[in-house]
Amino acid sequence: MVSLTVNYWGTRTMDAATNPQHWRNSTFMSGNFNVIYDVQKAFYPRFCKGLSSSPRAFARRNPGKKLKKNGQSPQSVADISPKDEYGQDDYKLDPSDSLAQKLNTIPARSTVLQACIVTSGLIAAFGVVLRQVSYFASTEGLPVLDCSSKVSFDFEMWHIELITGLVVVISSCRYLLLKTWPDFAESSEAANQQVLTSLQPLDYLIVAFLPGVSEELLFRGALLPLFGFDWKSVLVVAALFGVLHIGGGRKYSFAIWATFVGLLYGYATILSSSIIVPMASHALNNLVGGILWRYESSSSEQK
């Protein structure tokens, strides 16, 4: 009789030989937690760095020790499988198969929306806290710029022209890069497949506007004025914005693209002194990119 330890919300020992169905359900639950983490990585890779867990690490450790105590030769977990009444393998655990399934798993719609809402909410909260801290520090006479006075929520009619120009320029540049830069196209495709595949059309509004609003509130609404509200701060914040977009299937090419986009959003923020301009531009660009990806994916499937 062989015991297998699976780690999910605590450690539980199960008899894989006598209760294979229980073992399968437990393995599935552990996989679900990793799926949520993978989706969060697709939204904010650096934010989720170091939060992953590996249930298979526990699955490989204990069976060998127990067999060794009983005077038997250790086996790998891949060799352990319950037998049916005819002595045939009823269920086999193949690490390579489970890894392939994990890599090819498309997260459920609810999982994607949950990850988007949670991470966007945390980033927006961080931005609000920084803006409030800068306000109180400025009123107390500390040498800190008040973010609220430098970047407000004011909106004027000419801002519409600025937003429209940003959407046209950024969306056009993205389209050209997708057609001419294979590495960038591969990075974008990997992230889009994980985030957008299971969504309904109206869900695109959520995954486009929530990250657009929360990221701009933090980067252009809080960090930009804190770093000086000049061209130097635009460069620093844009570089930070780009670095935080590495991972989750995104390569350095995507970081270069995010840095370029951050420069444009920073310039628009200084020009308008309004956080509404980069927020609206960012959200609309996300929406345009998602719609184009869905259209091209549908066209490819039909062909």
mmCIF file of N, CA, C and O in Angstrom, residues 238-271:
data_model
loop_
_atom_site.group_PDB
_atom_site.id
_atom_site.type_symbol
_atom_site.label_atom_id
_atom_site.label_comp_id
_atom_site.label_asym_id
_atom_site.label_seq_id
_atom_site.Cartn_x
_atom_site.Cartn_y
_atom_site.Cartn_z
ATOM 1 N N ALA A 238 8.290 55.322 -16.935
ATOM 2 C CA ALA A 238 8.066 54.496 -18.124
ATOM 3 C C ALA A 238 8.936 53.249 -18.095
ATOM 4 O O ALA A 238 8.480 52.150 -18.453
ATOM 5 N N ALA A 239 10.195 53.394 -17.669
ATOM 6 C CA ALA A 239 11.089 52.231 -17.574
ATOM 7 C C ALA A 239 10.584 51.240 -16.533
ATOM 8 O O ALA A 239 10.593 50.019 -16.760
ATOM 9 N N LEU A 240 10.125 51.747 -15.389
ATOM 10 C CA LEU A 240 9.564 50.877 -14.352
ATOM 11 C C LEU A 240 8.309 50.171 -14.863
ATOM 12 O O LEU A 240 8.109 48.973 -14.627
ATOM 13 N N PHE A 241 7.494 50.906 -15.585
ATOM 14 C CA PHE A 241 6.270 50.354 -16.168
ATOM 15 C C PHE A 241 6.605 49.218 -17.137
ATOM 16 O O PHE A 241 5.932 48.183 -17.166
ATOM 17 N N GLY A 242 7.669 49.400 -17.923
ATOM 18 C CA GLY A 242 8.066 48.370 -18.873
ATOM 19 C C GLY A 242 8.606 47.131 -18.201
ATOM 20 O O GLY A 242 8.252 46.005 -18.567
ATOM 21 N N VAL A 243 9.467 47.305 -17.191
ATOM 22 C CA VAL A 243 10.068 46.165 -16.504
ATOM 23 C C VAL A 243 8.999 45.303 -15.833
ATOM 24 O O VAL A 243 9.087 44.068 -15.831
ATOM 25 N N LEU A 244 7.981 45.915 -15.277
ATOM 26 C CA LEU A 244 6.934 45.181 -14.583
ATOM 27 C C LEU A 244 6.038 44.391 -15.530
ATOM 28 O O LEU A 244 5.172 43.644 -15.078
ATOM 29 N N HIS A 245 6.218 44.571 -16.835
ATOM 30 C CA HIS A 245 5.435 43.818 -17.812
ATOM 31 C C HIS A 245 6.215 42.642 -18.395
ATOM 32 O O HIS A 245 5.805 42.082 -19.410
ATOM 33 N N ILE A 246 7.332 42.277 -17.786
ATOM 34 C CA ILE A 246 8.074 41.098 -18.225
ATOM 35 C C ILE A 246 7.555 39.882 -17.466
ATOM 36 O O ILE A 246 7.370 39.935 -16.253
ATOM 37 N N GLY A 247 7.356 38.777 -18.168
ATOM 38 C CA GLY A 247 6.888 37.553 -17.543
ATOM 39 C C GLY A 247 5.483 37.214 -17.977
ATOM 40 O O GLY A 247 4.828 37.960 -18.711
ATOM 41 N N GLY A 248 4.986 36.064 -17.538
ATOM 42 C CA GLY A 248 3.648 35.639 -17.923
ATOM 43 C C GLY A 248 3.522 35.421 -19.421
ATOM 44 O O GLY A 248 2.486 35.699 -20.009
ATOM 45 N N GLY A 249 4.593 34.925 -20.056
ATOM 46 C CA GLY A 249 4.599 34.732 -21.495
ATOM 47 C C GLY A 249 5.139 35.919 -22.261
ATOM 48 O O GLY A 249 5.362 35.836 -23.464
ATOM 49 N N ARG A 250 5.365 37.032 -21.559
ATOM 50 C CA ARG A 250 5.863 38.241 -22.199
ATOM 51 C C ARG A 250 7.378 38.315 -22.082
ATOM 52 O O ARG A 250 7.920 38.126 -21.004
ATOM 53 N N LYS A 251 8.045 38.620 -23.175
ATOM 54 C CA LYS A 251 9.490 38.690 -23.206
ATOM 55 C C LYS A 251 9.948 40.142 -23.132
ATOM 56 O O LYS A 251 9.145 41.064 -22.962
ATOM 57 N N TYR A 252 11.264 40.349 -23.294
ATOM 58 C CA TYR A 252 11.819 41.696 -23.205
ATOM 59 C C TYR A 252 11.298 42.609 -24.310
ATOM 60 O O TYR A 252 11.275 43.821 -24.155
ATOM 61 N N SER A 253 10.899 42.022 -25.413
ATOM 62 C CA SER A 253 10.319 42.832 -26.482
ATOM 63 C C SER A 253 9.045 43.525 -26.013
ATOM 64 O O SER A 253 8.784 44.681 -26.365
ATOM 65 N N PHE A 254 8.274 42.825 -25.187
ATOM 66 C CA PHE A 254 7.045 43.438 -24.665
ATOM 67 C C PHE A 254 7.375 44.526 -23.657
ATOM 68 O O PHE A 254 6.656 45.528 -23.556
ATOM 69 N N ALA A 255 8.461 44.357 -22.909
ATOM 70 C CA ALA A 255 8.882 45.396 -21.963
ATOM 71 C C ALA A 255 9.300 46.662 -22.700
ATOM 72 O O ALA A 255 9.017 47.782 -22.249
ATOM 73 N N ILE A 256 9.967 46.491 -23.837
ATOM 74 C CA ILE A 256 10.349 47.658 -24.642
ATOM 75 C C ILE A 256 9.108 48.381 -25.138
ATOM 76 O O ILE A 256 9.028 49.615 -25.114
ATOM 77 N N TRP A 257 8.138 47.603 -25.586
ATOM 78 C CA TRP A 257 6.889 48.200 -26.052
ATOM 79 C C TRP A 257 6.166 48.930 -24.915
ATOM 80 O O TRP A 257 5.681 50.057 -25.100
ATOM 81 N N ALA A 258 6.081 48.310 -23.743
ATOM 82 C CA ALA A 258 5.407 48.944 -22.607
ATOM 83 C C ALA A 258 6.130 50.220 -22.181
ATOM 84 O O ALA A 258 5.491 51.195 -21.763
ATOM 85 N N THR A 259 7.452 50.239 -22.283
ATOM 86 C CA THR A 259 8.207 51.453 -21.952
ATOM 87 C C THR A 259 7.877 52.574 -22.918
ATOM 88 O O THR A 259 7.682 53.730 -22.518
ATOM 89 N N PHE A 260 7.810 52.250 -24.204
ATOM 90 C CA PHE A 260 7.447 53.242 -25.216
ATOM 91 C C PHE A 260 6.051 53.807 -24.959
ATOM 92 O O PHE A 260 5.825 55.026 -25.008
ATOM 93 N N VAL A 261 5.117 52.923 -24.665
ATOM 94 C CA VAL A 261 3.745 53.368 -24.377
ATOM 95 C C VAL A 261 3.720 54.223 -23.115
ATOM 96 O O VAL A 261 3.014 55.242 -23.045
ATOM 97 N N GLY A 262 4.524 53.842 -22.097
ATOM 98 C CA GLY A 262 4.584 54.629 -20.871
ATOM 99 C C GLY A 262 5.113 56.032 -21.102
ATOM 100 O O GLY A 262 4.684 56.989 -20.448
ATOM 101 N N LEU A 263 6.046 56.177 -22.040
ATOM 102 C CA LEU A 263 6.552 57.510 -22.377
ATOM 103 C C LEU A 263 5.438 58.387 -22.953
ATOM 104 O O LEU A 263 5.318 59.572 -22.606
ATOM 105 N N LEU A 264 4.632 57.810 -23.827
ATOM 106 C CA LEU A 264 3.533 58.580 -24.428
ATOM 107 C C LEU A 264 2.485 58.963 -23.385
ATOM 108 O O LEU A 264 1.992 60.095 -23.370
ATOM 109 N N TYR A 265 2.151 58.031 -22.508
ATOM 110 C CA TYR A 265 1.181 58.346 -21.455
ATOM 111 C C TYR A 265 1.733 59.405 -20.493
ATOM 112 O O TYR A 265 0.992 60.267 -20.017
ATOM 113 N N GLY A 266 3.032 59.309 -20.195
ATOM 114 C CA GLY A 266 3.641 60.311 -19.319
ATOM 115 C C GLY A 266 3.641 61.695 -19.950
ATOM 116 O O GLY A 266 3.364 62.695 -19.276
ATOM 117 N N TYR A 267 3.961 61.766 -21.244
ATOM 118 C CA TYR A 267 3.932 63.045 -21.950
ATOM 119 C C TYR A 267 2.528 63.637 -21.942
ATOM 120 O O TYR A 267 2.343 64.843 -21.696
ATOM 121 N N ALA A 268 1.528 62.793 -22.181
ATOM 122 C CA ALA A 268 0.142 63.273 -22.184
ATOM 123 C C ALA A 268 -0.274 63.769 -20.803
ATOM 124 O O ALA A 268 -1.044 64.739 -20.682
ATOM 125 N N THR A 269 0.222 63.122 -19.752
ATOM 126 C CA THR A 269 -0.110 63.544 -18.388
ATOM 127 C C THR A 269 0.476 64.912 -18.077
ATOM 128 O O THR A 269 -0.204 65.785 -17.502
ATOM 129 N N ILE A 270 1.736 65.136 -18.443
ATOM 130 C CA ILE A 270 2.355 66.439 -18.205
ATOM 131 C C ILE A 270 1.680 67.525 -19.036
ATOM 132 O O ILE A 270 1.459 68.646 -18.569
ATOM 133 N N LEU A 271 1.326 67.195 -20.261
ATOM 134 C CA LEU A 271 0.695 68.170 -21.157
ATOM 135 C C LEU A 271 -0.686 68.584 -20.666
ATOM 136 O O LEU A 271 -1.069 69.757 -20.763
#
